[in-house]
């Protein structure tokens, strides 16, 4: 499963970062996923819950934000967003195959919110937020 591999590498990064910042309990993870990364957010959340169960990340909310695909026109170097499969440069018109994708594929870890052992630092109160469990 595609999402499982991503979840595993994500957990590795989160645990690594948490250790570096002295976080003993992770509350929230903010992740940016490119529209072309072919990630199903629900599947990624499910996989992530599964493998993080016995870690400090177990109760964390995984906030996934989808980002648009941005391409760069090979002719005029203009960057623009595309909604779907239609790549049309605002200046040159439709773009032939072999275009230069500048974003839309990648996964970016934006932030990790958590609590460190020493201080009771609850950075943001996530009230009203329901974390889907089980399944
Ligand atoms: Zn162009």
Short mmCIF file of N, CA, C and O and ligand atoms in Angstrom, two decimals:
data_model
loop_
_atom_site.label_atom_id
_atom_site.label_comp_id
_atom_site.label_asym_id
_atom_site.label_seq_id
_atom_site.Cartn_x
_atom_site.Cartn_y
_atom_site.Cartn_z
N UNK A 1 0.84 -1.20 0.00
CA UNK A 1 0.00 0.00 0.00
C UNK A 1 0.88 1.25 0.00
O UNK A 1 1.76 1.43 0.81
N UNK A 2 0.61 2.10 -0.93
CA UNK A 2 1.30 3.36 -1.14
C UNK A 2 1.32 4.22 0.13
O UNK A 2 2.36 4.70 0.56
N UNK A 3 0.15 4.36 0.74
CA UNK A 3 0.03 5.23 1.91
C UNK A 3 0.80 4.69 3.12
O UNK A 3 1.25 5.46 3.96
N UNK A 4 0.91 3.35 3.20
CA UNK A 4 1.62 2.76 4.33
C UNK A 4 3.10 3.16 4.30
O UNK A 4 3.68 3.48 5.33
N UNK A 5 3.67 3.12 3.14
CA UNK A 5 5.08 3.50 2.99
C UNK A 5 5.28 4.96 3.38
O UNK A 5 6.25 5.31 4.07
N UNK A 6 4.34 5.80 2.97
CA UNK A 6 4.41 7.22 3.30
C UNK A 6 4.24 7.43 4.80
O UNK A 6 4.97 8.19 5.42
N UNK A 7 3.28 6.70 5.38
CA UNK A 7 3.02 6.81 6.82
C UNK A 7 4.25 6.42 7.62
O UNK A 7 4.58 7.07 8.61
N UNK A 8 4.94 5.38 7.16
CA UNK A 8 6.12 4.91 7.87
C UNK A 8 7.25 5.94 7.84
O UNK A 8 7.89 6.20 8.85
N UNK A 9 7.47 6.52 6.67
CA UNK A 9 8.53 7.51 6.60
C UNK A 9 8.14 8.78 7.36
O UNK A 9 8.98 9.41 8.00
N UNK A 10 6.85 9.10 7.32
CA UNK A 10 6.36 10.27 8.05
C UNK A 10 6.56 10.09 9.56
O UNK A 10 7.05 10.98 10.25
N UNK A 11 6.21 8.91 10.06
CA UNK A 11 6.37 8.62 11.49
C UNK A 11 7.84 8.74 11.89
O UNK A 11 8.15 9.29 12.94
N UNK A 12 8.71 8.23 11.04
CA UNK A 12 10.14 8.32 11.30
C UNK A 12 10.59 9.76 11.46
O UNK A 12 11.31 10.11 12.40
N UNK A 13 10.13 10.60 10.55
CA UNK A 13 10.49 12.02 10.58
C UNK A 13 9.93 12.70 11.82
O UNK A 13 10.61 13.47 12.50
N UNK A 14 8.67 12.40 12.13
CA UNK A 14 8.01 13.03 13.28
C UNK A 14 8.71 12.65 14.59
O UNK A 14 8.96 13.50 15.44
N UNK A 15 9.05 11.36 14.72
CA UNK A 15 9.72 10.90 15.94
C UNK A 15 11.10 11.56 16.05
O UNK A 15 11.54 11.94 17.14
N UNK A 16 11.75 11.68 14.93
CA UNK A 16 13.07 12.29 14.86
C UNK A 16 13.01 13.75 15.30
O UNK A 16 13.78 14.20 16.16
N UNK A 17 12.06 14.48 14.72
CA UNK A 17 11.88 15.91 15.03
C UNK A 17 11.46 16.11 16.48
O UNK A 17 11.92 17.02 17.15
N UNK A 18 10.57 15.24 16.96
CA UNK A 18 10.09 15.34 18.34
C UNK A 18 11.25 15.17 19.31
O UNK A 18 11.36 15.91 20.28
N UNK A 19 12.10 14.19 19.02
CA UNK A 19 13.26 13.96 19.87
C UNK A 19 14.17 15.16 19.90
O UNK A 19 14.69 15.55 20.95
N UNK A 20 14.33 15.75 18.76
CA UNK A 20 15.20 16.92 18.63
C UNK A 20 14.68 18.11 19.41
O UNK A 20 15.43 18.93 19.92
N UNK A 21 13.35 18.23 19.51
CA UNK A 21 12.76 19.37 20.19
C UNK A 21 12.26 19.02 21.59
O UNK A 21 11.55 19.80 22.21
N UNK A 22 12.59 17.85 22.07
CA UNK A 22 12.21 17.45 23.42
C UNK A 22 10.72 17.25 23.61
O UNK A 22 10.19 17.41 24.70
N UNK A 23 10.03 16.93 22.55
CA UNK A 23 8.59 16.71 22.64
C UNK A 23 8.33 15.28 23.11
O UNK A 23 8.84 14.32 22.54
N UNK A 24 7.55 15.17 24.17
CA UNK A 24 7.28 13.85 24.72
C UNK A 24 5.90 13.34 24.35
O UNK A 24 5.56 12.18 24.54
N UNK A 25 5.09 14.24 23.85
CA UNK A 25 3.76 13.85 23.39
C UNK A 25 3.34 14.75 22.24
O UNK A 25 3.29 15.96 22.39
N UNK A 26 3.04 14.14 21.13
CA UNK A 26 2.68 14.92 19.95
C UNK A 26 1.17 15.09 19.89
O UNK A 26 0.41 14.13 20.02
N UNK A 27 0.72 16.34 19.73
CA UNK A 27 -0.72 16.63 19.67
C UNK A 27 -1.23 16.77 18.25
O UNK A 27 -2.35 16.39 17.94
N UNK A 28 -0.40 17.35 17.42
CA UNK A 28 -0.88 17.68 16.09
C UNK A 28 0.27 17.70 15.09
O UNK A 28 1.35 18.20 15.38
N UNK A 29 0.01 17.14 13.94
CA UNK A 29 1.00 17.12 12.87
C UNK A 29 0.36 17.76 11.65
O UNK A 29 -0.73 17.35 11.23
N UNK A 30 1.02 18.75 11.11
CA UNK A 30 0.47 19.40 9.93
C UNK A 30 1.30 19.03 8.71
O UNK A 30 2.51 19.19 8.68
N UNK A 31 0.60 18.52 7.74
CA UNK A 31 1.24 17.94 6.58
C UNK A 31 0.65 18.53 5.31
O UNK A 31 -0.57 18.72 5.20
N UNK A 32 1.51 18.81 4.36
CA UNK A 32 1.04 19.31 3.08
C UNK A 32 1.28 18.24 2.02
O UNK A 32 2.39 17.72 1.91
N UNK A 33 0.24 17.92 1.29
CA UNK A 33 0.36 16.87 0.29
C UNK A 33 0.02 17.44 -1.08
O UNK A 33 -1.01 18.07 -1.26
N UNK A 34 0.89 17.22 -2.02
CA UNK A 34 0.65 17.70 -3.38
C UNK A 34 -0.44 16.89 -4.04
O UNK A 34 -0.58 15.70 -3.81
N UNK A 35 -1.21 17.58 -4.88
CA UNK A 35 -2.35 16.94 -5.53
C UNK A 35 -1.92 15.79 -6.43
O UNK A 35 -2.70 14.90 -6.73
N UNK A 36 -0.69 15.80 -6.88
CA UNK A 36 -0.22 14.73 -7.76
C UNK A 36 0.48 13.60 -7.02
O UNK A 36 0.97 12.66 -7.62
N UNK A 37 0.56 13.71 -5.71
CA UNK A 37 1.24 12.67 -4.93
C UNK A 37 0.39 11.40 -4.85
O UNK A 37 0.85 10.37 -4.41
N UNK A 38 -0.83 11.50 -5.31
CA UNK A 38 -1.76 10.36 -5.33
C UNK A 38 -1.95 9.75 -3.95
O UNK A 38 -1.97 8.54 -3.78
N UNK A 39 -2.07 10.63 -2.95
CA UNK A 39 -2.29 10.18 -1.59
C UNK A 39 -3.76 10.37 -1.23
O UNK A 39 -4.33 11.42 -1.47
N UNK A 40 -4.35 9.33 -0.70
CA UNK A 40 -5.71 9.43 -0.19
C UNK A 40 -5.60 9.78 1.29
O UNK A 40 -5.12 8.97 2.07
N UNK A 41 -6.01 11.01 1.67
CA UNK A 41 -5.83 11.44 3.05
C UNK A 41 -6.38 10.46 4.09
O UNK A 41 -5.73 10.20 5.10
N UNK A 42 -7.55 9.91 3.84
CA UNK A 42 -8.16 8.99 4.80
C UNK A 42 -7.32 7.73 4.96
O UNK A 42 -7.16 7.21 6.07
N UNK A 43 -6.75 7.25 3.86
CA UNK A 43 -5.92 6.06 3.91
C UNK A 43 -4.61 6.34 4.64
O UNK A 43 -4.13 5.52 5.42
N UNK A 44 -4.07 7.52 4.41
CA UNK A 44 -2.83 7.90 5.08
C UNK A 44 -3.06 8.03 6.58
O UNK A 44 -2.27 7.56 7.39
N UNK A 45 -4.17 8.65 6.95
CA UNK A 45 -4.53 8.81 8.36
C UNK A 45 -4.69 7.45 9.02
O UNK A 45 -4.18 7.21 10.12
N UNK A 46 -5.36 6.55 8.34
CA UNK A 46 -5.59 5.21 8.86
C UNK A 46 -4.27 4.47 9.09
O UNK A 46 -4.04 3.90 10.15
N UNK A 47 -3.41 4.50 8.10
CA UNK A 47 -2.10 3.82 8.20
C UNK A 47 -1.26 4.43 9.32
O UNK A 47 -0.60 3.73 10.07
N UNK A 48 -1.32 5.76 9.40
CA UNK A 48 -0.51 6.46 10.38
C UNK A 48 -0.96 6.12 11.80
O UNK A 48 -0.14 5.90 12.69
N UNK A 49 -2.27 6.04 12.00
CA UNK A 49 -2.82 5.66 13.30
C UNK A 49 -2.35 4.27 13.70
O UNK A 49 -2.01 4.00 14.84
N UNK A 50 -2.38 3.40 12.70
CA UNK A 50 -2.05 2.00 12.91
C UNK A 50 -0.62 1.83 13.43
O UNK A 50 -0.37 1.14 14.40
N UNK A 51 0.32 2.50 12.77
CA UNK A 51 1.73 2.29 13.11
C UNK A 51 2.21 3.18 14.24
O UNK A 51 3.25 2.92 14.83
N UNK A 52 1.44 4.25 14.57
CA UNK A 52 1.91 5.15 15.62
C UNK A 52 1.28 4.80 16.97
O UNK A 52 1.50 5.48 17.96
N UNK A 53 0.50 3.73 17.00
CA UNK A 53 -0.28 3.36 18.17
C UNK A 53 0.52 3.30 19.47
O UNK A 53 0.06 3.74 20.51
N UNK A 54 1.73 2.75 19.42
CA UNK A 54 2.51 2.59 20.65
C UNK A 54 3.62 3.63 20.80
O UNK A 54 4.61 3.41 21.48
N UNK A 55 3.44 4.76 20.15
CA UNK A 55 4.47 5.79 20.22
C UNK A 55 3.91 7.06 20.86
O UNK A 55 2.72 7.12 21.20
N UNK A 56 4.76 8.06 20.98
CA UNK A 56 4.32 9.35 21.55
C UNK A 56 3.40 10.10 20.59
O UNK A 56 2.86 11.13 20.92
N UNK A 57 3.24 9.55 19.41
CA UNK A 57 2.41 10.19 18.38
C UNK A 57 0.99 9.62 18.39
O UNK A 57 0.11 10.09 17.66
N UNK A 58 0.75 8.63 19.25
CA UNK A 58 -0.50 7.88 19.23
C UNK A 58 -1.77 8.73 19.22
O UNK A 58 -2.73 8.41 18.55
N UNK A 59 -1.75 9.85 19.97
CA UNK A 59 -2.96 10.65 20.08
C UNK A 59 -2.95 11.90 19.19
O UNK A 59 -3.79 12.78 19.33
N UNK A 60 -1.99 11.96 18.32
CA UNK A 60 -1.84 13.16 17.51
C UNK A 60 -2.89 13.25 16.42
O UNK A 60 -3.36 12.24 15.89
N UNK A 61 -3.25 14.47 16.10
CA UNK A 61 -4.15 14.74 14.99
C UNK A 61 -3.29 14.96 13.74
O UNK A 61 -2.36 15.76 13.76
N UNK A 62 -3.62 14.24 12.72
CA UNK A 62 -2.89 14.40 11.47
C UNK A 62 -3.69 15.32 10.56
O UNK A 62 -4.74 14.95 10.05
N UNK A 63 -3.20 16.55 10.42
CA UNK A 63 -3.90 17.54 9.59
C UNK A 63 -3.27 17.57 8.21
O UNK A 63 -2.13 17.97 8.04
N UNK A 64 -4.03 17.10 7.25
CA UNK A 64 -3.50 17.01 5.89
C UNK A 64 -4.09 18.11 5.02
O UNK A 64 -5.30 18.23 4.91
N UNK A 65 -3.22 18.87 4.44
CA UNK A 65 -3.66 19.95 3.56
C UNK A 65 -3.24 19.62 2.13
O UNK A 65 -2.07 19.36 1.87
N UNK A 66 -4.18 19.61 1.23
CA UNK A 66 -3.86 19.32 -0.16
C UNK A 66 -3.43 20.61 -0.85
O UNK A 66 -4.08 21.64 -0.69
N UNK A 67 -2.37 20.55 -1.60
CA UNK A 67 -1.93 21.75 -2.32
C UNK A 67 -2.06 21.53 -3.83
O UNK A 67 -1.94 20.41 -4.32
N UNK A 68 -2.29 22.61 -4.50
CA UNK A 68 -2.51 22.55 -5.94
C UNK A 68 -1.22 22.21 -6.69
O UNK A 68 -0.11 22.36 -6.17
N UNK A 69 -1.40 21.78 -7.88
CA UNK A 69 -0.26 21.50 -8.74
C UNK A 69 0.18 22.81 -9.39
O UNK A 69 -0.64 23.54 -9.96
N UNK A 70 1.45 23.09 -9.30
CA UNK A 70 1.99 24.29 -9.94
C UNK A 70 2.97 23.85 -11.01
O UNK A 70 3.87 23.06 -10.75
N UNK A 71 2.77 24.33 -12.21
CA UNK A 71 3.69 23.98 -13.29
C UNK A 71 4.34 25.25 -13.83
O UNK A 71 3.86 26.36 -13.62
N UNK A 72 5.45 25.03 -14.50
CA UNK A 72 6.14 26.17 -15.09
C UNK A 72 6.14 25.99 -16.60
O UNK A 72 6.53 24.94 -17.11
N UNK A 73 5.74 27.02 -17.29
CA UNK A 73 5.68 26.95 -18.74
C UNK A 73 7.10 26.86 -19.31
O UNK A 73 7.97 27.65 -18.95
N UNK A 74 7.35 25.87 -20.18
CA UNK A 74 8.69 25.73 -20.76
C UNK A 74 9.04 26.87 -21.69
O UNK A 74 10.22 27.13 -21.95
N UNK A 75 8.06 27.60 -22.17
CA UNK A 75 8.30 28.70 -23.10
C UNK A 75 8.64 30.00 -22.38
O UNK A 75 9.70 30.57 -22.56
N UNK A 76 7.71 30.46 -21.54
CA UNK A 76 7.89 31.78 -20.93
C UNK A 76 8.26 31.72 -19.45
O UNK A 76 8.44 32.75 -18.82
N UNK A 77 8.38 30.47 -18.92
CA UNK A 77 8.79 30.25 -17.52
C UNK A 77 7.78 30.76 -16.50
O UNK A 77 8.09 30.87 -15.32
N UNK A 78 6.62 31.12 -16.97
CA UNK A 78 5.55 31.56 -16.08
C UNK A 78 5.09 30.37 -15.23
O UNK A 78 4.95 29.26 -15.73
N UNK A 79 4.86 30.61 -13.95
CA UNK A 79 4.33 29.55 -13.08
C UNK A 79 2.84 29.74 -12.90
O UNK A 79 2.39 30.86 -12.70
N UNK A 80 2.11 28.66 -12.94
CA UNK A 80 0.67 28.76 -12.75
C UNK A 80 0.12 27.46 -12.19
O UNK A 80 0.70 26.39 -12.34
N UNK A 81 -1.03 27.59 -11.53
CA UNK A 81 -1.68 26.43 -10.93
C UNK A 81 -2.59 25.74 -11.93
O UNK A 81 -3.20 26.42 -12.76
N UNK A 82 -2.68 24.43 -11.82
CA UNK A 82 -3.63 23.72 -12.66
C UNK A 82 -4.58 22.92 -11.77
O UNK A 82 -4.19 22.40 -10.74
N UNK A 83 -5.82 22.87 -12.19
CA UNK A 83 -6.84 22.18 -11.41
C UNK A 83 -6.83 20.69 -11.68
O UNK A 83 -7.00 19.88 -10.80
N UNK A 84 -6.67 20.35 -12.91
CA UNK A 84 -6.77 18.94 -13.26
C UNK A 84 -5.70 18.57 -14.28
O UNK A 84 -4.54 18.86 -14.07
N UNK A 85 -6.08 17.97 -15.35
CA UNK A 85 -5.08 17.54 -16.32
C UNK A 85 -4.82 18.55 -17.43
O UNK A 85 -4.05 18.31 -18.33
N UNK A 86 -5.50 19.69 -17.35
CA UNK A 86 -5.34 20.67 -18.42
C UNK A 86 -4.26 21.68 -18.07
O UNK A 86 -4.41 22.47 -17.15
N UNK A 87 -3.19 21.61 -18.79
CA UNK A 87 -2.09 22.54 -18.56
C UNK A 87 -2.12 23.61 -19.65
O UNK A 87 -1.70 23.40 -20.77
N UNK A 88 -2.63 24.77 -19.25
CA UNK A 88 -2.73 25.86 -20.22
C UNK A 88 -2.03 27.09 -19.64
O UNK A 88 -2.45 27.63 -18.62
N UNK A 89 -0.98 27.50 -20.31
CA UNK A 89 -0.26 28.68 -19.86
C UNK A 89 -1.09 29.92 -20.14
O UNK A 89 -1.66 30.06 -21.22
N UNK A 90 -1.18 30.83 -19.14
CA UNK A 90 -1.97 32.05 -19.35
C UNK A 90 -1.44 32.91 -20.49
O UNK A 90 -2.16 33.75 -21.03
N UNK A 91 -0.17 32.71 -20.87
CA UNK A 91 0.39 33.52 -21.95
C UNK A 91 0.48 32.76 -23.27
O UNK A 91 0.17 33.29 -24.33
N UNK A 92 0.93 31.49 -23.20
CA UNK A 92 1.22 30.76 -24.43
C UNK A 92 0.13 29.79 -24.85
O UNK A 92 0.18 29.25 -25.95
N UNK A 93 -0.82 29.53 -23.97
CA UNK A 93 -1.84 28.57 -24.31
C UNK A 93 -1.46 27.17 -23.86
O UNK A 93 -0.62 27.02 -22.97
N UNK A 94 -2.06 26.16 -24.45
CA UNK A 94 -1.84 24.77 -24.03
C UNK A 94 -0.37 24.37 -24.12
O UNK A 94 0.33 24.74 -25.06
N UNK A 95 0.07 23.62 -23.12
CA UNK A 95 1.48 23.22 -23.05
C UNK A 95 1.61 21.76 -23.47
O UNK A 95 0.86 20.91 -23.00
N UNK A 96 2.56 21.47 -24.33
CA UNK A 96 2.77 20.09 -24.76
C UNK A 96 3.35 19.24 -23.66
O UNK A 96 3.74 19.74 -22.60
N UNK A 97 3.44 17.96 -23.89
CA UNK A 97 3.97 17.01 -22.91
C UNK A 97 5.40 17.36 -22.54
O UNK A 97 6.09 18.06 -23.26
N UNK A 98 5.84 16.83 -21.41
CA UNK A 98 7.21 17.06 -20.98
C UNK A 98 7.36 18.36 -20.23
O UNK A 98 8.41 18.96 -20.19
N UNK A 99 6.28 18.79 -19.61
CA UNK A 99 6.34 20.05 -18.89
C UNK A 99 7.06 19.89 -17.56
O UNK A 99 7.22 18.79 -17.04
N UNK A 100 7.47 20.99 -17.05
CA UNK A 100 8.27 21.02 -15.85
C UNK A 100 7.38 21.20 -14.62
O UNK A 100 6.88 22.29 -14.38
N UNK A 101 7.17 20.14 -13.88
CA UNK A 101 6.35 20.23 -12.69
C UNK A 101 7.16 20.80 -11.54
O UNK A 101 8.19 20.25 -11.18
N UNK A 102 6.70 21.87 -10.97
CA UNK A 102 7.47 22.46 -9.89
C UNK A 102 6.92 22.10 -8.52
O UNK A 102 7.64 22.11 -7.55
N UNK A 103 5.66 21.78 -8.44
CA UNK A 103 5.15 21.26 -7.18
C UNK A 103 3.89 20.47 -7.45
O UNK A 103 3.36 20.49 -8.53
N UNK A 104 3.39 19.79 -6.43
CA UNK A 104 2.18 19.03 -6.62
C UNK A 104 2.37 17.56 -6.34
O UNK A 104 1.43 16.81 -6.19
N UNK A 105 3.61 17.12 -6.26
CA UNK A 105 3.89 15.72 -6.01
C UNK A 105 4.29 15.47 -4.56
O UNK A 105 4.14 14.39 -4.05
N UNK A 106 4.85 16.47 -3.97
CA UNK A 106 5.60 16.26 -2.74
C UNK A 106 4.74 16.23 -1.47
O UNK A 106 3.61 16.68 -1.45
N UNK A 107 5.34 15.69 -0.45
CA UNK A 107 4.77 15.73 0.88
C UNK A 107 5.68 16.60 1.73
O UNK A 107 6.88 16.42 1.73
N UNK A 108 5.08 17.53 2.43
CA UNK A 108 5.86 18.43 3.26
C UNK A 108 5.34 18.41 4.67
O UNK A 108 4.14 18.60 4.90
N UNK A 109 6.24 18.19 5.61
CA UNK A 109 5.88 18.25 7.01
C UNK A 109 5.97 19.70 7.45
O UNK A 109 7.05 20.27 7.49
N UNK A 110 4.83 20.32 7.70
CA UNK A 110 4.81 21.75 8.01
C UNK A 110 5.15 22.02 9.46
O UNK A 110 5.96 22.88 9.76
N UNK A 111 4.50 21.31 10.37
CA UNK A 111 4.75 21.56 11.78
C UNK A 111 4.33 20.39 12.65
O UNK A 111 3.50 19.57 12.27
N UNK A 112 4.94 20.36 13.81
CA UNK A 112 4.58 19.37 14.82
C UNK A 112 4.29 20.14 16.10
O UNK A 112 5.10 20.95 16.54
N UNK A 113 3.11 19.91 16.65
CA UNK A 113 2.78 20.53 17.93
C UNK A 113 2.73 19.45 18.99
O UNK A 113 2.17 18.39 18.77
N UNK A 114 3.31 19.77 20.13
CA UNK A 114 3.30 18.77 21.18
C UNK A 114 3.66 19.35 22.52
O UNK A 114 3.77 20.56 22.68
N UNK A 115 3.85 18.45 23.47
CA UNK A 115 4.20 18.87 24.82
C UNK A 115 5.55 18.30 25.17
O UNK A 115 5.83 17.14 24.90
N UNK A 116 6.35 19.15 25.80
CA UNK A 116 7.63 18.65 26.28
C UNK A 116 7.44 18.23 27.73
O UNK A 116 6.52 18.68 28.40
N UNK A 117 8.32 17.37 28.20
CA UNK A 117 8.16 16.80 29.53
C UNK A 117 8.21 17.81 30.66
O UNK A 117 7.43 17.75 31.59
N UNK A 118 9.11 18.78 30.55
CA UNK A 118 9.36 19.71 31.64
C UNK A 118 8.23 20.72 31.84
O UNK A 118 7.58 20.75 32.85
N UNK A 119 8.00 21.52 30.84
CA UNK A 119 6.98 22.56 30.97
C UNK A 119 5.66 22.03 30.44
O UNK A 119 5.62 21.23 29.56
N UNK A 120 4.62 22.55 31.05
CA UNK A 120 3.30 22.17 30.57
C UNK A 120 2.89 23.15 29.47
O UNK A 120 2.19 24.12 29.69
N UNK A 121 3.38 22.87 28.32
CA UNK A 121 3.22 23.81 27.22
C UNK A 121 2.18 23.31 26.23
O UNK A 121 2.49 22.59 25.30
N UNK A 122 0.96 23.68 26.48
CA UNK A 122 -0.07 23.29 25.53
C UNK A 122 -0.27 24.45 24.55
O UNK A 122 -0.94 25.42 24.84
N UNK A 123 0.38 24.33 23.43
CA UNK A 123 0.49 25.43 22.48
C UNK A 123 -0.85 25.89 21.91
O UNK A 123 -1.08 27.05 21.73
N UNK A 124 -1.72 24.96 21.65
CA UNK A 124 -3.02 25.32 21.11
C UNK A 124 -4.03 24.32 21.62
O UNK A 124 -3.75 23.13 21.64
N UNK A 125 -5.19 24.83 22.05
CA UNK A 125 -6.18 23.89 22.53
C UNK A 125 -7.03 23.40 21.36
O UNK A 125 -7.76 24.18 20.75
N UNK A 126 -6.91 22.14 21.05
CA UNK A 126 -7.64 21.62 19.88
C UNK A 126 -9.07 21.23 20.25
O UNK A 126 -9.44 20.07 20.17
N UNK A 127 -9.85 22.20 20.68
CA UNK A 127 -11.22 21.89 21.08
C UNK A 127 -12.11 21.70 19.86
O UNK A 127 -11.94 22.34 18.84
N UNK A 128 -13.06 20.84 20.01
CA UNK A 128 -13.99 20.60 18.93
C UNK A 128 -13.44 19.76 17.81
O UNK A 128 -14.10 19.56 16.80
N UNK A 129 -12.23 19.27 17.99
CA UNK A 129 -11.65 18.47 16.92
C UNK A 129 -11.74 16.99 17.25
O UNK A 129 -11.26 16.54 18.26
N UNK A 130 -12.37 16.27 16.38
CA UNK A 130 -12.55 14.85 16.60
C UNK A 130 -11.56 14.07 15.77
O UNK A 130 -11.48 14.25 14.56
N UNK A 131 -10.83 13.23 16.43
CA UNK A 131 -9.87 12.41 15.70
C UNK A 131 -10.50 11.07 15.40
O UNK A 131 -10.91 10.35 16.30
N UNK A 132 -10.63 10.72 14.14
CA UNK A 132 -11.26 9.43 13.81
C UNK A 132 -10.44 8.25 14.32
O UNK A 132 -9.24 8.18 14.09
N UNK A 133 -11.09 7.39 15.03
CA UNK A 133 -10.38 6.26 15.60
C UNK A 133 -10.92 4.94 15.08
O UNK A 133 -11.99 4.87 14.54
N UNK A 134 -10.17 3.91 15.35
CA UNK A 134 -10.64 2.56 15.05
C UNK A 134 -10.77 2.26 13.56
O UNK A 134 -9.85 2.48 12.81
N UNK A 135 -11.84 1.81 13.14
CA UNK A 135 -12.16 1.36 11.78
C UNK A 135 -11.83 -0.09 11.57
O UNK A 135 -10.74 -0.52 11.82
ZN1 LIG B 1 3.95 30.27 -21.36
#
